[in-house]
């Protein structure tokens, strides 16, 4: 018998927003739970998860998953400020100063990338690197800080005229410049090289081999096998070029004269003494060797291999690694209007002692007075000698024979001519005392005679045993281009000096500074009796910088720009664009970097399109997807925006304003062309519902109401290289409440979720015509649901059980309409509890009714 | 056809074969439909045909001087057939003549008890005239209302459990052995209680009649004793004891007509679920089957109780015919 009043209602996926006529399109679904829309015209029972990886970390929230090779996956979880990094089921290790406390962002800013077969992940203390993509031991799961630190370079105490028994490599009466950098070459050929030290000019008086002491901090992460590269300029004839020495310029073209491989013993000591034995080319003062990479006509001085900054977003694009929303290390920049250097050097260069005492920083000498054994005073000091002395300055201790090392001025009384020290004299003496200037950085006092020795002091405060190993060599120093070279023992007039923590991890937020004669700095700093000044890090929310080409850990100062005027929320890279989500719109960076890495441009794409959260975007098939303030959108490479939720599920996915939260997560299932979105609607910010948009069929479905392994979802990631099978998506879940986090693989096993769906109201014969609905035949692809039992629902209520029976060409299940709902203008058919294997393919629903006008209408 | 087989056929014909898919058309709903249609159809066919299917007799001992006695409660409406009286023993009965109510006056006033000659049906009672002078035995003849078809307990098929199968029958002692049957009319069917409910004894073959009915009972374990004096002559080993008014088979109808009854019930289902086209199509089949059913039953009609109207004395002699004319 033919039923002229039969509706065939193919499922269209979720359509929850009425059209302009107040109705839903035929086949619109009100709920579509645990289905995926991978085939046209049918819904597939969604796969279940398998291979659960969990670990005992009560109440940890799994914030990020990052799959690598052969199913190896890094996960980042926290409870409060305590963080844990796991590699699959195994523990990892981080550098000493990267303590687990407040290591990562808890608001969705963990943004690892894979570059040069390494994982680089941003932390709140700087970038970390994992060098193995399929680690098998704790050693291989041990992170290191990205890049190598600038070495701290220091002379010997007998510099400059130290002569060894060697015949000598450098001609007498020449000036050369030295610079040093670290390098590490990995087994796979990947090389990391540090920024070079500032150039130190050395005046060679007699034929000599020259020694340099290279220092590093114990937390710099150097390991045996790392290389110290020593570079030297060509020599400059000092006899025929006149004085003063400070004016002579040996140039900036440095060539490698030594590569020293660090040993474990060196690492334990924290420094190494190197001897330059490379002679000039015969008959010249030309230094032979490979040029330093920042030489003129090489990459240039603006392209030193600075370590990556603290950044909130990372992405790879065109061979470059981008770091956005950066926090720059706190920087203390100062000038010295009265000059800096030893009084004796100033006098030697033509200034007067009176001038030095009145205005200059550095060692003050010729303070005549008498000390007494066992007393802390120096008496008989002339009033004029008090000028330039300041509390905190440290006395020359004669190698610790007259005063204990580090003895400093406690008080000054020019009226009585008494200087009171903070320690008692070891041995009394009547002599001309010298006092060294001090600065205190982050509570550690460093003494210096001149700028050269300030560098040395920051490396190792000679004679001051109060400086611990942990505080040695942790500061970088640079001098402005007006005085491009730091000259040994020279008095420098008004150089501009920059001091900053050598690595981000040493002082990511701020450091404090004060010093003797603080008023002589420009701008002034507090004296040693005043409260120290805090120098804060600079958060540049709209700054984006990037690495050198294929050198993800080398981030020169030249490679930076700004995107908009707000804050960068996230980065997503496609083939032709790096998409920059900002709080003031979406921007696109394009270009390929050119020869110098500067060949990029940023264009505004949509100044009103704002991403809802840092992890609310993803990329698939060269199209950008994101949950934004206007809903769920796609943006193609040309910048064309399409709102995928509006008019379909726009009432449920209306979009939200930007919130700094981890809760909204988005990922692409690259195998099945699906974009998955979780809104973190659960109380702990996790997602029990995952929205799925299939970019091929353009249909929406959901994962919902699932067991523990697929609820409280807090992370999603595509695993492209599982140990077996096809690429698959990972779901990370965080039940909290005493539960442990875990993650598992989706779409990889012949196990499927319990599915359910409901149509939107189906009109019998228009919204005002009463019909009697008889039953629904649920149609499945043959051999996909035979024997399965589903629970039909009508108007949201379950009613009976319908068993799927395979006919020749399809599987059918029939559910009778309940009397209470049968006579109505419309009805909401559906079903629940489609479970088990194989994967069922629901193809439609035939709704039988009577009372409809017989127009031969067939939908 | 057992009730579970009946249900299957109703579901199949009504396109609701999968009971789980039609939870608000449960088995009891189908049995209700079946019983309703069966009663409507079969009482008509039985009474009209008066072919003896379902005809029962029921003896009652008169009380001297009392004229009015109740009609057996399980009589089909309009299914009264005859009343007989035994004057000397309970074995030989003479028919009483039925009179209409308008003629009662002639026999009921100032009449001394004697040998009853006539009776009149008044509501659910009969009055005999004159009132009996002695403890005569009255014998009712009536068409019994069919018992309700309930879910079977005579087979293990389709979820059934065998109960009530009579064996070791001793008609003299009025005892037999049977597993206690359930009262299937309960929402949660449960075993009947000794000495509480009445029981019927039904036959699971032929026309599926009730061979003894409305019996008092007592049992201990599976040992039964039937009370009262109702004859158990028709009872056989292999019959089934059931809660009064319940049976596993459509009563008083042979198996070949059961499907017709199923189809008739299915028509109601088809109409209820909103497919009147199917109901209309099925009606053709049911109509034809019903015709055949009648064709089989009607030729067996022997004689309807003869109506001999009693003429009013006011009109006596003005009409011809009749024994009083």
PDB file of N, CA, C and O in Angstrom, chain A residues 1 3 5 772-775 799-803 814-819 848-850, chain B residues 14-16 18-25 270-278 281:
ATOM      1  N   UNK A   1       0.849  -1.199   0.000  1.00  0.00           N
ATOM      2  CA  UNK A   1       0.000   0.000   0.000  1.00  0.00           C
ATOM      3  C   UNK A   1       0.887   1.253   0.000  1.00  0.00           C
ATOM      4  O   UNK A   1       1.875   1.338   0.698  1.00  0.00           O
ATOM      5  N   UNK A   3       1.602   5.026   0.901  1.00  0.00           N
ATOM      6  CA  UNK A   3       1.178   6.008   1.884  1.00  0.00           C
ATOM      7  C   UNK A   3       1.478   7.384   1.339  1.00  0.00           C
ATOM      8  O   UNK A   3       2.618   7.839   1.363  1.00  0.00           O
ATOM      9  N   UNK A   5       0.993  10.075   2.479  1.00  0.00           N
ATOM     10  CA  UNK A   5       1.249  11.069   3.519  1.00  0.00           C
ATOM     11  C   UNK A   5       2.506  10.701   4.286  1.00  0.00           C
ATOM     12  O   UNK A   5       2.540  10.695   5.495  1.00  0.00           O
ATOM     13  N   UNK A 772      -2.744  13.078  12.294  1.00  0.00           N
ATOM     14  CA  UNK A 772      -2.417  11.993  13.209  1.00  0.00           C
ATOM     15  C   UNK A 772      -1.145  11.330  12.718  1.00  0.00           C
ATOM     16  O   UNK A 772      -1.094  10.790  11.617  1.00  0.00           O
ATOM     17  N   UNK A 773      -0.145  11.377  13.565  1.00  0.00           N
ATOM     18  CA  UNK A 773       1.126  10.736  13.245  1.00  0.00           C
ATOM     19  C   UNK A 773       1.066   9.287  13.707  1.00  0.00           C
ATOM     20  O   UNK A 773       0.649   9.003  14.840  1.00  0.00           O
ATOM     21  N   UNK A 774       1.457   8.396  12.835  1.00  0.00           N
ATOM     22  CA  UNK A 774       1.275   6.975  13.119  1.00  0.00           C
ATOM     23  C   UNK A 774       2.556   6.337  13.628  1.00  0.00           C
ATOM     24  O   UNK A 774       2.600   5.790  14.719  1.00  0.00           O
ATOM     25  N   UNK A 775       3.578   6.397  12.834  1.00  0.00           N
ATOM     26  CA  UNK A 775       4.830   5.806  13.273  1.00  0.00           C
ATOM     27  C   UNK A 775       5.990   6.379  12.469  1.00  0.00           C
ATOM     28  O   UNK A 775       5.769   7.106  11.497  1.00  0.00           O
ATOM     29  N   UNK A 799       9.914   6.333  24.004  1.00  0.00           N
ATOM     30  CA  UNK A 799       8.693   5.557  23.812  1.00  0.00           C
ATOM     31  C   UNK A 799       9.046   4.251  23.135  1.00  0.00           C
ATOM     32  O   UNK A 799       9.263   4.196  21.931  1.00  0.00           O
ATOM     33  N   UNK A 800       9.122   3.209  23.922  1.00  0.00           N
ATOM     34  CA  UNK A 800       9.334   1.896  23.358  1.00  0.00           C
ATOM     35  C   UNK A 800      10.745   1.644  22.890  1.00  0.00           C
ATOM     36  O   UNK A 800      11.672   2.438  23.129  1.00  0.00           O
ATOM     37  N   UNK A 801      10.912   0.550  22.249  1.00  0.00           N
ATOM     38  CA  UNK A 801      12.197   0.128  21.707  1.00  0.00           C
ATOM     39  C   UNK A 801      11.960  -0.361  20.290  1.00  0.00           C
ATOM     40  O   UNK A 801      11.007  -1.098  20.035  1.00  0.00           O
ATOM     41  N   UNK A 802      12.783   0.072  19.377  1.00  0.00           N
ATOM     42  CA  UNK A 802      12.649  -0.371  17.991  1.00  0.00           C
ATOM     43  C   UNK A 802      13.924  -1.109  17.584  1.00  0.00           C
ATOM     44  O   UNK A 802      15.032  -0.641  17.844  1.00  0.00           O
ATOM     45  N   UNK A 803      13.743  -2.240  17.002  1.00  0.00           N
ATOM     46  CA  UNK A 803      14.874  -3.061  16.595  1.00  0.00           C
ATOM     47  C   UNK A 803      15.123  -2.895  15.099  1.00  0.00           C
ATOM     48  O   UNK A 803      14.186  -2.955  14.297  1.00  0.00           O
ATOM     49  N   UNK A 814      11.152   0.426  13.296  1.00  0.00           N
ATOM     50  CA  UNK A 814       9.895   1.161  13.346  1.00  0.00           C
ATOM     51  C   UNK A 814       9.539   1.464  14.779  1.00  0.00           C
ATOM     52  O   UNK A 814       9.573   0.586  15.642  1.00  0.00           O
ATOM     53  N   UNK A 815       9.181   2.702  15.007  1.00  0.00           N
ATOM     54  CA  UNK A 815       8.750   3.106  16.328  1.00  0.00           C
ATOM     55  C   UNK A 815       7.362   3.708  16.252  1.00  0.00           C
ATOM     56  O   UNK A 815       7.112   4.615  15.454  1.00  0.00           O
ATOM     57  N   UNK A 816       6.450   3.181  17.056  1.00  0.00           N
ATOM     58  CA  UNK A 816       5.085   3.676  17.041  1.00  0.00           C
ATOM     59  C   UNK A 816       4.968   4.996  17.768  1.00  0.00           C
ATOM     60  O   UNK A 816       5.601   5.233  18.790  1.00  0.00           O
ATOM     61  N   UNK A 817       4.139   5.857  17.212  1.00  0.00           N
ATOM     62  CA  UNK A 817       3.938   7.161  17.837  1.00  0.00           C
ATOM     63  C   UNK A 817       3.041   7.005  19.053  1.00  0.00           C
ATOM     64  O   UNK A 817       2.007   6.344  18.985  1.00  0.00           O
ATOM     65  N   UNK A 818       3.392   7.571  20.175  1.00  0.00           N
ATOM     66  CA  UNK A 818       2.534   7.440  21.355  1.00  0.00           C
ATOM     67  C   UNK A 818       1.227   8.193  21.163  1.00  0.00           C
ATOM     68  O   UNK A 818       1.168   9.212  20.478  1.00  0.00           O
ATOM     69  N   UNK A 819       0.210   7.702  21.782  1.00  0.00           N
ATOM     70  CA  UNK A 819      -1.107   8.315  21.610  1.00  0.00           C
ATOM     71  C   UNK A 819      -1.090   9.774  22.043  1.00  0.00           C
ATOM     72  O   UNK A 819      -1.711  10.632  21.423  1.00  0.00           O
ATOM     73  N   UNK A 848       5.068   8.453   9.076  1.00  0.00           N
ATOM     74  CA  UNK A 848       3.760   8.144   8.502  1.00  0.00           C
ATOM     75  C   UNK A 848       2.703   8.894   9.294  1.00  0.00           C
ATOM     76  O   UNK A 848       2.713   8.894  10.519  1.00  0.00           O
ATOM     77  N   UNK A 849       1.809   9.505   8.560  1.00  0.00           N
ATOM     78  CA  UNK A 849       0.771  10.286   9.227  1.00  0.00           C
ATOM     79  C   UNK A 849      -0.492  10.237   8.389  1.00  0.00           C
ATOM     80  O   UNK A 849      -0.490   9.877   7.213  1.00  0.00           O
ATOM     81  N   UNK A 850      -1.589  10.599   8.969  1.00  0.00           N
ATOM     82  CA  UNK A 850      -2.834  10.723   8.233  1.00  0.00           C
ATOM     83  C   UNK A 850      -3.433  12.079   8.556  1.00  0.00           C
ATOM     84  O   UNK A 850      -3.043  12.732   9.526  1.00  0.00           O
TER      85      UNK A 850
ATOM     86  N   UNK B  14      -1.850  -5.767  12.355  1.00  0.00           N
ATOM     87  CA  UNK B  14      -1.934  -4.344  12.649  1.00  0.00           C
ATOM     88  C   UNK B  14      -0.639  -3.601  12.418  1.00  0.00           C
ATOM     89  O   UNK B  14      -0.514  -2.429  12.745  1.00  0.00           O
ATOM     90  N   UNK B  15       0.345  -4.271  11.831  1.00  0.00           N
ATOM     91  CA  UNK B  15       1.649  -3.649  11.543  1.00  0.00           C
ATOM     92  C   UNK B  15       2.324  -3.118  12.804  1.00  0.00           C
ATOM     93  O   UNK B  15       2.968  -2.074  12.790  1.00  0.00           O
ATOM     94  N   UNK B  16       2.161  -3.833  13.864  1.00  0.00           N
ATOM     95  CA  UNK B  16       2.859  -3.445  15.091  1.00  0.00           C
ATOM     96  C   UNK B  16       3.537  -4.685  15.661  1.00  0.00           C
ATOM     97  O   UNK B  16       3.453  -4.964  16.866  1.00  0.00           O
ATOM     98  N   UNK B  18       6.512  -5.468  16.300  1.00  0.00           N
ATOM     99  CA  UNK B  18       7.521  -5.281  17.331  1.00  0.00           C
ATOM    100  C   UNK B  18       6.870  -4.624  18.542  1.00  0.00           C
ATOM    101  O   UNK B  18       6.645  -3.414  18.575  1.00  0.00           O
ATOM    102  N   UNK B  19       6.528  -5.453  19.499  1.00  0.00           N
ATOM    103  CA  UNK B  19       5.805  -4.930  20.665  1.00  0.00           C
ATOM    104  C   UNK B  19       6.583  -3.831  21.352  1.00  0.00           C
ATOM    105  O   UNK B  19       6.011  -2.856  21.846  1.00  0.00           O
ATOM    106  N   UNK B  20       7.906  -3.961  21.368  1.00  0.00           N
ATOM    107  CA  UNK B  20       8.706  -2.969  22.077  1.00  0.00           C
ATOM    108  C   UNK B  20       8.611  -1.608  21.422  1.00  0.00           C
ATOM    109  O   UNK B  20       8.788  -0.579  22.070  1.00  0.00           O
ATOM    110  N   UNK B  21       8.349  -1.598  20.132  1.00  0.00           N
ATOM    111  CA  UNK B  21       8.280  -0.329  19.420  1.00  0.00           C
ATOM    112  C   UNK B  21       6.938   0.364  19.611  1.00  0.00           C
ATOM    113  O   UNK B  21       6.787   1.510  19.198  1.00  0.00           O
ATOM    114  N   UNK B  22       5.990  -0.341  20.181  1.00  0.00           N
ATOM    115  CA  UNK B  22       4.652   0.245  20.389  1.00  0.00           C
ATOM    116  C   UNK B  22       4.280   0.078  21.846  1.00  0.00           C
ATOM    117  O   UNK B  22       3.326  -0.633  22.185  1.00  0.00           O
ATOM    118  N   UNK B  23       4.999   0.744  22.716  1.00  0.00           N
ATOM    119  CA  UNK B  23       4.794   0.482  24.147  1.00  0.00           C
ATOM    120  C   UNK B  23       3.429   0.909  24.660  1.00  0.00           C
ATOM    121  O   UNK B  23       2.983   0.409  25.674  1.00  0.00           O
ATOM    122  N   UNK B  24       2.773   1.854  24.006  1.00  0.00           N
ATOM    123  CA  UNK B  24       1.453   2.188  24.530  1.00  0.00           C
ATOM    124  C   UNK B  24       0.346   1.405  23.829  1.00  0.00           C
ATOM    125  O   UNK B  24      -0.829   1.710  23.983  1.00  0.00           O
ATOM    126  N   UNK B  25       0.704   0.425  23.046  1.00  0.00           N
ATOM    127  CA  UNK B  25      -0.259  -0.578  22.583  1.00  0.00           C
ATOM    128  C   UNK B  25       0.279  -1.910  23.077  1.00  0.00           C
ATOM    129  O   UNK B  25       0.868  -2.706  22.342  1.00  0.00           O
ATOM    130  N   UNK B 270      -5.343  -0.546  13.660  1.00  0.00           N
ATOM    131  CA  UNK B 270      -4.989   0.244  12.483  1.00  0.00           C
ATOM    132  C   UNK B 270      -5.692   1.598  12.515  1.00  0.00           C
ATOM    133  O   UNK B 270      -5.121   2.619  12.123  1.00  0.00           O
ATOM    134  N   UNK B 271      -6.889   1.586  12.981  1.00  0.00           N
ATOM    135  CA  UNK B 271      -7.619   2.851  13.050  1.00  0.00           C
ATOM    136  C   UNK B 271      -7.010   3.751  14.122  1.00  0.00           C
ATOM    137  O   UNK B 271      -6.847   4.957  13.936  1.00  0.00           O
ATOM    138  N   UNK B 272      -6.638   3.132  15.210  1.00  0.00           N
ATOM    139  CA  UNK B 272      -6.084   3.930  16.306  1.00  0.00           C
ATOM    140  C   UNK B 272      -4.753   4.569  15.941  1.00  0.00           C
ATOM    141  O   UNK B 272      -4.465   5.701  16.340  1.00  0.00           O
ATOM    142  N   UNK B 273      -3.928   3.832  15.217  1.00  0.00           N
ATOM    143  CA  UNK B 273      -2.611   4.392  14.912  1.00  0.00           C
ATOM    144  C   UNK B 273      -2.642   5.324  13.715  1.00  0.00           C
ATOM    145  O   UNK B 273      -1.620   5.864  13.327  1.00  0.00           O
ATOM    146  N   UNK B 274      -3.795   5.501  13.144  1.00  0.00           N
ATOM    147  CA  UNK B 274      -3.906   6.510  12.111  1.00  0.00           C
ATOM    148  C   UNK B 274      -3.694   6.007  10.704  1.00  0.00           C
ATOM    149  O   UNK B 274      -3.252   6.763   9.847  1.00  0.00           O
ATOM    150  N   UNK B 275      -4.016   4.750  10.479  1.00  0.00           N
ATOM    151  CA  UNK B 275      -3.936   4.241   9.113  1.00  0.00           C
ATOM    152  C   UNK B 275      -5.288   3.649   8.726  1.00  0.00           C
ATOM    153  O   UNK B 275      -5.441   2.438   8.575  1.00  0.00           O
ATOM    154  N   UNK B 276      -6.283   4.494   8.571  1.00  0.00           N
ATOM    155  CA  UNK B 276      -7.628   3.992   8.246  1.00  0.00           C
ATOM    156  C   UNK B 276      -7.677   3.282   6.901  1.00  0.00           C
ATOM    157  O   UNK B 276      -8.566   2.463   6.675  1.00  0.00           O
ATOM    158  N   UNK B 277      -6.752   3.617   6.028  1.00  0.00           N
ATOM    159  CA  UNK B 277      -6.743   2.909   4.748  1.00  0.00           C
ATOM    160  C   UNK B 277      -6.513   1.426   4.965  1.00  0.00           C
ATOM    161  O   UNK B 277      -7.165   0.572   4.338  1.00  0.00           O
ATOM    162  N   UNK B 278      -5.580   1.119   5.845  1.00  0.00           N
ATOM    163  CA  UNK B 278      -5.322  -0.284   6.137  1.00  0.00           C
ATOM    164  C   UNK B 278      -6.531  -0.933   6.809  1.00  0.00           C
ATOM    165  O   UNK B 278      -6.881  -2.079   6.521  1.00  0.00           O
ATOM    166  N   UNK B 281      -9.108  -1.653   4.273  1.00  0.00           N
ATOM    167  CA  UNK B 281      -8.755  -2.811   3.440  1.00  0.00           C
ATOM    168  C   UNK B 281      -8.966  -4.107   4.206  1.00  0.00           C
ATOM    169  O   UNK B 281      -9.471  -5.097   3.651  1.00  0.00           O
TER     170      UNK B 281
END
